[in-house]
Coordinates of C-alpha atoms in Angstrom, one line a residue:
M13 CA 0.0 0.0 0.0
D14 CA 1.3 3.4 -0.9
D15 CA 2.1 6.0 1.7
L16 CA -0.9 8.4 1.7
N17 CA 1.3 11.4 2.6
K18 CA 3.3 11.1 -0.7
P19 CA 1.7 12.6 -3.8
H20 CA 1.4 10.6 -6.9
L21 CA 4.4 11.1 -9.1
N22 CA 2.3 11.0 -12.2
A23 CA -0.8 12.7 -10.9
A24 CA -1.5 14.5 -14.2
Y25 CA -1.5 11.1 -16.0
L26 CA -3.9 9.5 -13.4
N27 CA -6.3 12.4 -13.7
E28 CA -6.4 13.0 -9.9
V29 CA -8.8 15.4 -8.4
S30 CA -8.8 16.4 -4.7
G31 CA -10.7 18.7 -2.5
T32 CA -12.0 19.4 0.9
S33 CA -14.3 16.7 2.4
F34 CA -16.6 19.1 4.2
S35 CA -18.1 22.4 3.2
F36 CA -17.2 25.6 5.0
L37 CA -20.7 25.8 6.5
I38 CA -20.3 22.3 8.0
K39 CA -17.0 23.4 9.4
L40 CA -18.4 26.6 10.8
L41 CA -21.5 24.8 12.4
S42 CA -19.3 22.1 14.0
S43 CA -17.0 24.9 15.3
I44 CA -20.0 26.7 16.8
L45 CA -21.2 23.4 18.4
I46 CA -17.7 22.8 19.9
A47 CA -17.5 26.3 21.1
G48 CA -21.0 25.9 22.8
I49 CA -19.8 22.7 24.5
A50 CA -16.6 24.4 25.7
Y51 CA -18.6 27.4 27.1
L52 CA -20.9 25.0 29.0
A53 CA -17.8 23.1 30.2
L54 CA -16.3 26.3 31.6
Q55 CA -19.6 27.1 33.4
V56 CA -19.2 23.8 35.4
L57 CA -15.5 24.1 35.9
N58 CA -16.0 25.2 39.5
Q59 CA -17.6 21.9 40.3
M60 CA -14.4 20.1 39.3
D61 CA -13.2 20.3 43.0
D62 CA -15.8 17.6 43.7
M63 CA -14.5 15.3 41.0
N64 CA -12.1 12.5 41.6
L65 CA -9.1 11.9 39.5
A66 CA -10.7 9.2 37.3
S67 CA -13.6 11.5 36.5
M68 CA -11.2 14.3 35.5
G69 CA -9.3 11.9 33.3
F70 CA -12.5 10.9 31.6
V71 CA -13.5 14.5 31.0
A72 CA -10.0 15.2 29.6
A73 CA -10.2 12.2 27.3
V74 CA -13.6 13.3 26.0
A75 CA -12.2 16.8 25.3
L76 CA -9.3 15.2 23.4
V77 CA -11.5 13.1 21.3
I78 CA -13.9 16.0 20.5
G79 CA -10.9 18.2 19.5
F80 CA -9.5 15.4 17.3
F81 CA -12.9 15.1 15.5
Q82 CA -13.0 18.8 15.0
L83 CA -9.5 18.9 13.6
S84 CA -10.4 16.0 11.3
I85 CA -13.4 17.9 10.0
W86 CA -11.4 21.0 9.3
F87 CA -8.4 19.4 7.6
S88 CA -9.8 16.3 5.8
T89 CA -9.4 16.1 2.1
T90 CA -10.7 13.6 -0.4
H91 CA -8.7 12.4 -3.5
I92 CA -9.9 10.4 -6.5
S93 CA -7.8 9.3 -9.4
D94 CA -8.2 6.7 -12.1
T95 CA -6.9 4.0 -9.8
H96 CA -7.7 4.9 -6.2
I97 CA -9.9 6.9 -3.8
Y98 CA -8.4 8.0 -0.6
Q99 CA -9.4 10.3 2.2
T100 CA -7.4 11.9 5.0
W101 CA -10.1 12.1 7.7
M102 CA -10.0 10.6 11.2
F103 CA -8.2 7.6 9.8
K104 CA -6.6 7.6 6.4
K105 CA -8.6 5.3 4.1
K106 CA -7.7 4.1 0.6
V107 CA -9.5 1.9 -1.8
A108 CA -8.4 0.8 -5.3
I109 CA -11.1 1.4 -7.8
K110 CA -10.6 -2.0 -9.4
D111 CA -11.5 -3.6 -6.0
I112 CA -14.9 -1.8 -5.7
A113 CA -17.7 -4.3 -6.0
Q114 CA -20.5 -1.7 -5.5
C115 CA -20.8 2.0 -4.9
K116 CA -23.5 4.5 -4.3
L117 CA -23.4 8.3 -4.2
I118 CA -25.6 9.8 -1.5
Y119 CA -26.4 13.3 -2.5
V120 CA -29.5 15.4 -1.3
P121 CA -30.1 18.2 -3.8
F122 CA -30.5 21.7 -2.2
F123 CA -29.3 20.3 1.1
S124 CA -25.6 19.6 0.4
W125 CA -24.8 22.6 2.5
I126 CA -25.9 20.7 5.7
I127 CA -25.9 17.0 4.6
T128 CA -22.4 16.3 3.1
P129 CA -22.5 14.3 -0.1
R130 CA -20.8 10.9 0.4
L131 CA -19.7 7.9 -1.7
V132 CA -20.4 4.6 -0.1
V133 CA -18.3 1.8 -1.6
R134 CA -18.3 -2.0 -0.9
V135 CA -15.1 -3.8 -1.3
G136 CA -15.5 -7.6 -1.2
M137 CA -18.3 -9.1 0.8
A138 CA -18.2 -7.2 4.1
N139 CA -15.9 -4.1 3.8
F140 CA -17.7 -0.8 3.5
F141 CA -16.0 2.7 3.2
V142 CA -17.6 6.1 3.2
F143 CA -15.8 9.0 1.4
Y144 CA -17.1 12.5 2.0
A145 CA -16.8 15.3 -0.6
S146 CA -17.9 18.9 -0.9
N147 CA -15.7 19.8 -3.9
P148 CA -17.7 19.9 -7.1
Q149 CA -14.8 18.3 -9.2
V150 CA -14.6 15.4 -6.8
L151 CA -18.4 14.9 -6.9
E152 CA -18.2 14.8 -10.6
K153 CA -15.6 12.1 -10.5
F154 CA -17.7 10.2 -7.9
L155 CA -20.7 10.4 -10.2
A156 CA -18.7 9.2 -13.2
L157 CA -17.4 6.3 -11.0
V158 CA -21.0 5.4 -10.0
Y159 CA -22.1 5.5 -13.6
K160 CA -19.1 3.4 -14.7
K161 CA -19.6 0.8 -12.0
S162 CA -23.4 0.6 -12.7
V163 CA -23.0 -0.1 -16.5
S164 CA -20.1 -2.5 -16.3
I165 CA -20.0 -6.0 -15.0
N166 CA -16.8 -6.8 -13.2

């Protein structure tokens, strides 16, 4: 498996398109939600004197997980080429297009500003992957892939 941090040497030949996974509005809404959670957490900070060490550790772990998810939403990108789809979200995921058994594009017209379009792919019998995309060029490639997979028998 190729290292996901290294760009393809022949990206122009592979016709690679990449873009952000989530729209700016989704990023903004998630940031507002996280800011609200942080504000409420600061309101109860004076009650931390009554917490034992295990409870404080749990609260710290939850805060780290929430921060990790927020950073993942802000910095995730989706890439699609003629050979692979990969996304750098919470966990880097990569799928070879030749290995895709089934794929479906979930896109809600007029609501893509709040419901992020996604490509759900099935590899083999039980492996499913979800790739989010808000970039129009990436969505076009997703749609072309869905069409190609629906008219071909592999």
